Coordinates of C-alpha atoms and ligand atoms in Angstrom, one line a residue:
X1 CA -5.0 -21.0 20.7
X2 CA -5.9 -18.5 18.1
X3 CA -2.3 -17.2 17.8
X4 CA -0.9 -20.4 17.4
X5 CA -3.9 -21.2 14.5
X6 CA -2.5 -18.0 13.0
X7 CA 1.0 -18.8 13.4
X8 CA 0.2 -22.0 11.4
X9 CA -1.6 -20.3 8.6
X10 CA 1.7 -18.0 7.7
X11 CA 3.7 -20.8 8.1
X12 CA 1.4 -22.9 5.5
X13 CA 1.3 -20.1 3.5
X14 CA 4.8 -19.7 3.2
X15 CA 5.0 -23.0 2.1
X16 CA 2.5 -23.0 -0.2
X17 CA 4.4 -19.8 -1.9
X18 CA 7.7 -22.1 -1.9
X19 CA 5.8 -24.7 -3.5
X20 CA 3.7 -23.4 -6.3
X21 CA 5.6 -23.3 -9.3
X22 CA 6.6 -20.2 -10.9
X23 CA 3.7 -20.2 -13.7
X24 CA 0.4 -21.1 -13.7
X25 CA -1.8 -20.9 -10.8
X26 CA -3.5 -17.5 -10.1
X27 CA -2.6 -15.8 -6.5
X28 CA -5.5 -14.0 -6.4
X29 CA -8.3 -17.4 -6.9
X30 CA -5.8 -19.6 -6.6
X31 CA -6.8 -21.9 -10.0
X32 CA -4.8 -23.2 -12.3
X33 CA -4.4 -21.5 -15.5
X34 CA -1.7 -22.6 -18.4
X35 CA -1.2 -19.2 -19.4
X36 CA -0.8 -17.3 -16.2
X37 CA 3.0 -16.0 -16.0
X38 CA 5.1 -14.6 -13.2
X39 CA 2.9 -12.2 -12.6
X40 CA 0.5 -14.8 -10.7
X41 CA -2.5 -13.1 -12.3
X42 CA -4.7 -14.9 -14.5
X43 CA -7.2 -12.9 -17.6
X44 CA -10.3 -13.6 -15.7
X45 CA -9.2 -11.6 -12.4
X46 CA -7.5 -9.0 -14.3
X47 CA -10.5 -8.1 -16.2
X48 CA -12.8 -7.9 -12.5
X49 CA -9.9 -5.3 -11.3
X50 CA -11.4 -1.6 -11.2
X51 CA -8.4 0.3 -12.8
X52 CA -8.4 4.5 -12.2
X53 CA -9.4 6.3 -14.9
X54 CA -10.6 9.5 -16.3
X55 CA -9.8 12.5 -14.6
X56 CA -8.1 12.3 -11.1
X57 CA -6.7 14.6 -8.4
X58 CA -2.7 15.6 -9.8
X59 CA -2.2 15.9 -5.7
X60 CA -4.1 12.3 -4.4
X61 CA -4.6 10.3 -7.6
X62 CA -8.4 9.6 -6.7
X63 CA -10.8 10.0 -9.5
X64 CA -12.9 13.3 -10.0
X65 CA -16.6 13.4 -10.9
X66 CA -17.1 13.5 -13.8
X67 CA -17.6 17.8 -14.8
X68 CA -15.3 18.8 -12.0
X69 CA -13.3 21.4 -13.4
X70 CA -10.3 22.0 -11.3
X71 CA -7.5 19.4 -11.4
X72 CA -7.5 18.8 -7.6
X73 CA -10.5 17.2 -5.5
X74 CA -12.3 19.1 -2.7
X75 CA -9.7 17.5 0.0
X76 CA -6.8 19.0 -2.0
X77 CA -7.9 22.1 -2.6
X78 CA -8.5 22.6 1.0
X79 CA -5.3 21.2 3.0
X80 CA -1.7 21.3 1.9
X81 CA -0.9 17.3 2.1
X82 CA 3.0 17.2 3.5
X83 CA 3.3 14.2 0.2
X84 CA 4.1 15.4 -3.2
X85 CA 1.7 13.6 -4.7
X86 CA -0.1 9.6 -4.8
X87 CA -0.3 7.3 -7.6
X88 CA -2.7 4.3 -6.8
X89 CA -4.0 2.4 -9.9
X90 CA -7.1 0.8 -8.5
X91 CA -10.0 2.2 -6.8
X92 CA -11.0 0.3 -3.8
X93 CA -13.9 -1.3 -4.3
X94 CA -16.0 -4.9 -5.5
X95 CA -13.0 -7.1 -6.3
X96 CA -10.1 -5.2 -5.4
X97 CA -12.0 -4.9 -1.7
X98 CA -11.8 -8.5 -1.6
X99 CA -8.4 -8.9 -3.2
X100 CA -6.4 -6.7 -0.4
X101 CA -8.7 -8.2 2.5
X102 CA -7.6 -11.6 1.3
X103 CA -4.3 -10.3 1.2
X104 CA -3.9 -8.7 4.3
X105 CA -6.3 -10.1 6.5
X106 CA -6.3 -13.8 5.2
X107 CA -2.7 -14.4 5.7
X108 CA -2.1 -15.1 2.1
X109 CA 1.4 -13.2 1.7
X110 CA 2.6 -14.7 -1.4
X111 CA -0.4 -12.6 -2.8
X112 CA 2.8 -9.7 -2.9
X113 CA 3.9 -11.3 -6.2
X114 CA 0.1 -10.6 -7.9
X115 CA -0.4 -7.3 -6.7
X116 CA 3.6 -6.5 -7.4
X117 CA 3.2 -6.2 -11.0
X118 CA 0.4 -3.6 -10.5
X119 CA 2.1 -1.3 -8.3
X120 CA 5.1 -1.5 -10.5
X121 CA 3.4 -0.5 -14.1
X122 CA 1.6 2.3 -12.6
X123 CA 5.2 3.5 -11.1
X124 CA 6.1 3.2 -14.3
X125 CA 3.4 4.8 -16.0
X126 CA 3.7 8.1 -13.9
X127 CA 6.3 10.8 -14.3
X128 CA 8.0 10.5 -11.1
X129 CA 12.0 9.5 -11.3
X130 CA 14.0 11.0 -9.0
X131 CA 13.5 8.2 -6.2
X132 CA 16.0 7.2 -4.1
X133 CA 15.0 5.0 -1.2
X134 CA 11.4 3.0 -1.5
X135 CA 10.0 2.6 2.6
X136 CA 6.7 1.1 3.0
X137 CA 4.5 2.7 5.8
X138 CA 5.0 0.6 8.9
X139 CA 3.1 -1.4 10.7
X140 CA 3.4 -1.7 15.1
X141 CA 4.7 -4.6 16.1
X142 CA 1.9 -6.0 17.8
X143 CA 0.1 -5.9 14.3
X144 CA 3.3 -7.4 12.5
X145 CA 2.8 -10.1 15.4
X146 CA -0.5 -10.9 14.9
X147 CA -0.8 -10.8 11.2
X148 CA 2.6 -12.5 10.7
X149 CA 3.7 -9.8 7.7
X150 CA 3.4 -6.2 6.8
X151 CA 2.3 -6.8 3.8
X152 CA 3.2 -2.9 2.6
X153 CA 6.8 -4.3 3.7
X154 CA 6.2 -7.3 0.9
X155 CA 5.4 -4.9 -1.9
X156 CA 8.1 -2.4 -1.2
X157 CA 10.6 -5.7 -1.7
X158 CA 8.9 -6.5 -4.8
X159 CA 9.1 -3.2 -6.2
X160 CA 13.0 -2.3 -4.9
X161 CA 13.6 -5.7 -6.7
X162 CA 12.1 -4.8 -10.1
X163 CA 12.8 -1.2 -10.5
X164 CA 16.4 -1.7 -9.0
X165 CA 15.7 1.2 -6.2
X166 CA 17.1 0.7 -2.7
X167 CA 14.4 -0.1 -0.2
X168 CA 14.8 0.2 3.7
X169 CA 12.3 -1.5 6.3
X170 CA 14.6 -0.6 9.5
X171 CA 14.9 3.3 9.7
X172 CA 11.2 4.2 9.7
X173 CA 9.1 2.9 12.6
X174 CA 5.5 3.1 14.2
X175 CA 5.6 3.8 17.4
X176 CA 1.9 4.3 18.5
X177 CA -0.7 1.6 19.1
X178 CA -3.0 3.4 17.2
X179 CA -6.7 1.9 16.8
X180 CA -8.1 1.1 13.0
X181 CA -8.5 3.4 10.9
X182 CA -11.5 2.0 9.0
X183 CA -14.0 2.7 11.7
X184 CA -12.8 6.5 12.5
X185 CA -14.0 9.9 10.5
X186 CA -11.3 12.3 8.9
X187 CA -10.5 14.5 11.7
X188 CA -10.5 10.9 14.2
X189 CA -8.1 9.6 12.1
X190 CA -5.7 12.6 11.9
X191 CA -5.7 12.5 15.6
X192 CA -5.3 8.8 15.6
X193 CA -1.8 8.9 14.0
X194 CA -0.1 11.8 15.0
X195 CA 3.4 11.1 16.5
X196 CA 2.7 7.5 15.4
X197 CA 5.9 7.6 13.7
X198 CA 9.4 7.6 14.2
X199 CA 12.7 8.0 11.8
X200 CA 15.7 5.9 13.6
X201 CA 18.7 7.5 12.5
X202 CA 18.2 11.0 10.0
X203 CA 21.2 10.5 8.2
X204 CA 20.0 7.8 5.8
X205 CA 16.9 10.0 4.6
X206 CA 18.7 13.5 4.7
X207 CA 18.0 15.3 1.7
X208 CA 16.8 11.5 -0.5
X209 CA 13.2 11.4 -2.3
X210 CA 11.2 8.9 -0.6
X211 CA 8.6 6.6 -2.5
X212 CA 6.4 5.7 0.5
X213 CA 4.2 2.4 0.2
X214 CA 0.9 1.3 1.3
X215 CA -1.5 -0.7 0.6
X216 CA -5.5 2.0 0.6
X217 CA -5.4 5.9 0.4
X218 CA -8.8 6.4 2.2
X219 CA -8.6 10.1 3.6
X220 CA -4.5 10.3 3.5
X221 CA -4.5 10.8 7.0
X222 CA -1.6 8.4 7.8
X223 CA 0.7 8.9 4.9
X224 CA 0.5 12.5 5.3
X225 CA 1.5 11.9 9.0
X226 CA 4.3 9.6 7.9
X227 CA 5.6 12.4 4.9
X228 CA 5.8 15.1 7.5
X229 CA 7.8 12.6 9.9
X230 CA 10.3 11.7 7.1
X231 CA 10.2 15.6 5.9
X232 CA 11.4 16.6 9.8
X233 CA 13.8 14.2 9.4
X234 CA 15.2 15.5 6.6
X235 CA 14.3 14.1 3.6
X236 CA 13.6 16.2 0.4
X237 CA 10.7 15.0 -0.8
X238 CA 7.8 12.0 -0.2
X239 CA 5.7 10.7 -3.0
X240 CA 3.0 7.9 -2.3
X241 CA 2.4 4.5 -4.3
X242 CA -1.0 2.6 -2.6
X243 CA -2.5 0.1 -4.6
X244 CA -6.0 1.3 -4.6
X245 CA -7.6 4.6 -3.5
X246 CA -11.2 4.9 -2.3
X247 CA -13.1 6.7 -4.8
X248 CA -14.4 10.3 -3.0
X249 CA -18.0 9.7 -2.5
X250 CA -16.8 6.5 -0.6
X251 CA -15.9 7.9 2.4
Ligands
ZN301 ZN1 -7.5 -15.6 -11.0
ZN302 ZN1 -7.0 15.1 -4.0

């Protein structure tokens, strides 16, 4: 009964996203605003977003406390991630929390086309450009099944569109069950993803910079695990775009 409930809710959902005009209503509390563009955004929950600022990790992107001298945070400085480095323009907390649950977990996928726009500028904004192929962390079936959308997958499709980079959903896939991350400490979680992922075919990611996509850098623990599977593979080089990061006394 439950699956078919959920089954519903995408397929409202999707309707509702074919519906809603272009311009006007917010994705993120839905109301109607005159001056809210194609970025489905309106002033109101722009201003609640917790941007990064200040000092951050060059290797993570999380903020540093404020007095911390070296450029790296205490992670950094004591493991060698297998990523280049992560860009992720909010921090994970109050509003943004809510935003990506509601996203993710509320089965609101047209949400994509408000947080987009975000992932996109800080792209921008960073000095990485040497990316060839954009591939959003995946999800295992069973979740894709049950939530209806990886909504990492949504993003990268978003982005590829805009900044005119290929993007490939088929050649990197997760196959481990693995159990939430949320609930698990740092070393837990390392264990929980290792050879969670697989590349397909090596070819299409020999010797190509990767941007990989998620949605929360937490502890790195599974991005790291999907950098060194795409590194075996071949690739040259992984950087990480996630929208928001959970600031360092967080977890
Ligand atoms: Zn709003
Ligand atoms: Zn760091």
């Amino acid at each position: 009964m439950n699956k078919f409930k959920d089954v519903l809710k995408v397929f409202f959902n999707t309707i509702l996203e074919l519906i809603y005009p272009e311009k006007g209503i917010c994705f993120i509390c839905e109301e109607y605003d005159a001056v809210v563009d194609e970025t489905h955004i309106c002033k109101k929950c722009f201003n609640e977003l917790t941007f990064v600022k200040g000092n951050i990790c060059t290797i993570c992107g999380k903020p540093l406390e404020l007095g911390y001298l070296p450029d790296r945070c205490p992670d950094c400085i004591r493991l060698n991630h297998y990523f280049e480095k992560v860009i992720s323009p909010l921090e994970y907390t109050g509003f943004v929390k809510k935003a990506i649950y509601k996203y993710k977990y509320g089965k609101k996928a047209y949400m994509y086309k408000a947080l987009g726009p975000i992932l996109v500028q800080a792209f921008k904004e960073s000095d990485i450009n040497d990316i060839d192929i954009i591939v959003p962390v995946p999800l295992h079936k069973s979740k894709i099944a049950y939530r209806g959308f990886n909504q990492s997958e949504l993003l990268c499709r978003y982005i590829s569109k805009i900044l005119k980079i290929p993007l490939d959903i088929k050649n990197f896939k997760r196959v481990k069950k693995t159990e939430v991350q949320n609930k698990l400490d740092k070393r837990e979680r390392i264990k929980n993803v290792k050879n969670a992922f697989k590349v397909v075919n090596n070819d299409v990611f020999k010797n190509k910079n990767i941007l990989l996509v998620d949605d929360i850098y937490t502890t790195g623990a599974t991005v790291d695990e999907c950098s060194k599977t795409l590194l075996k593979a071949g690739a040259n080089k992984v950087y990480v775009l996630t929208l928001a990061t959970v600031p360092i006394r967080y977890f």
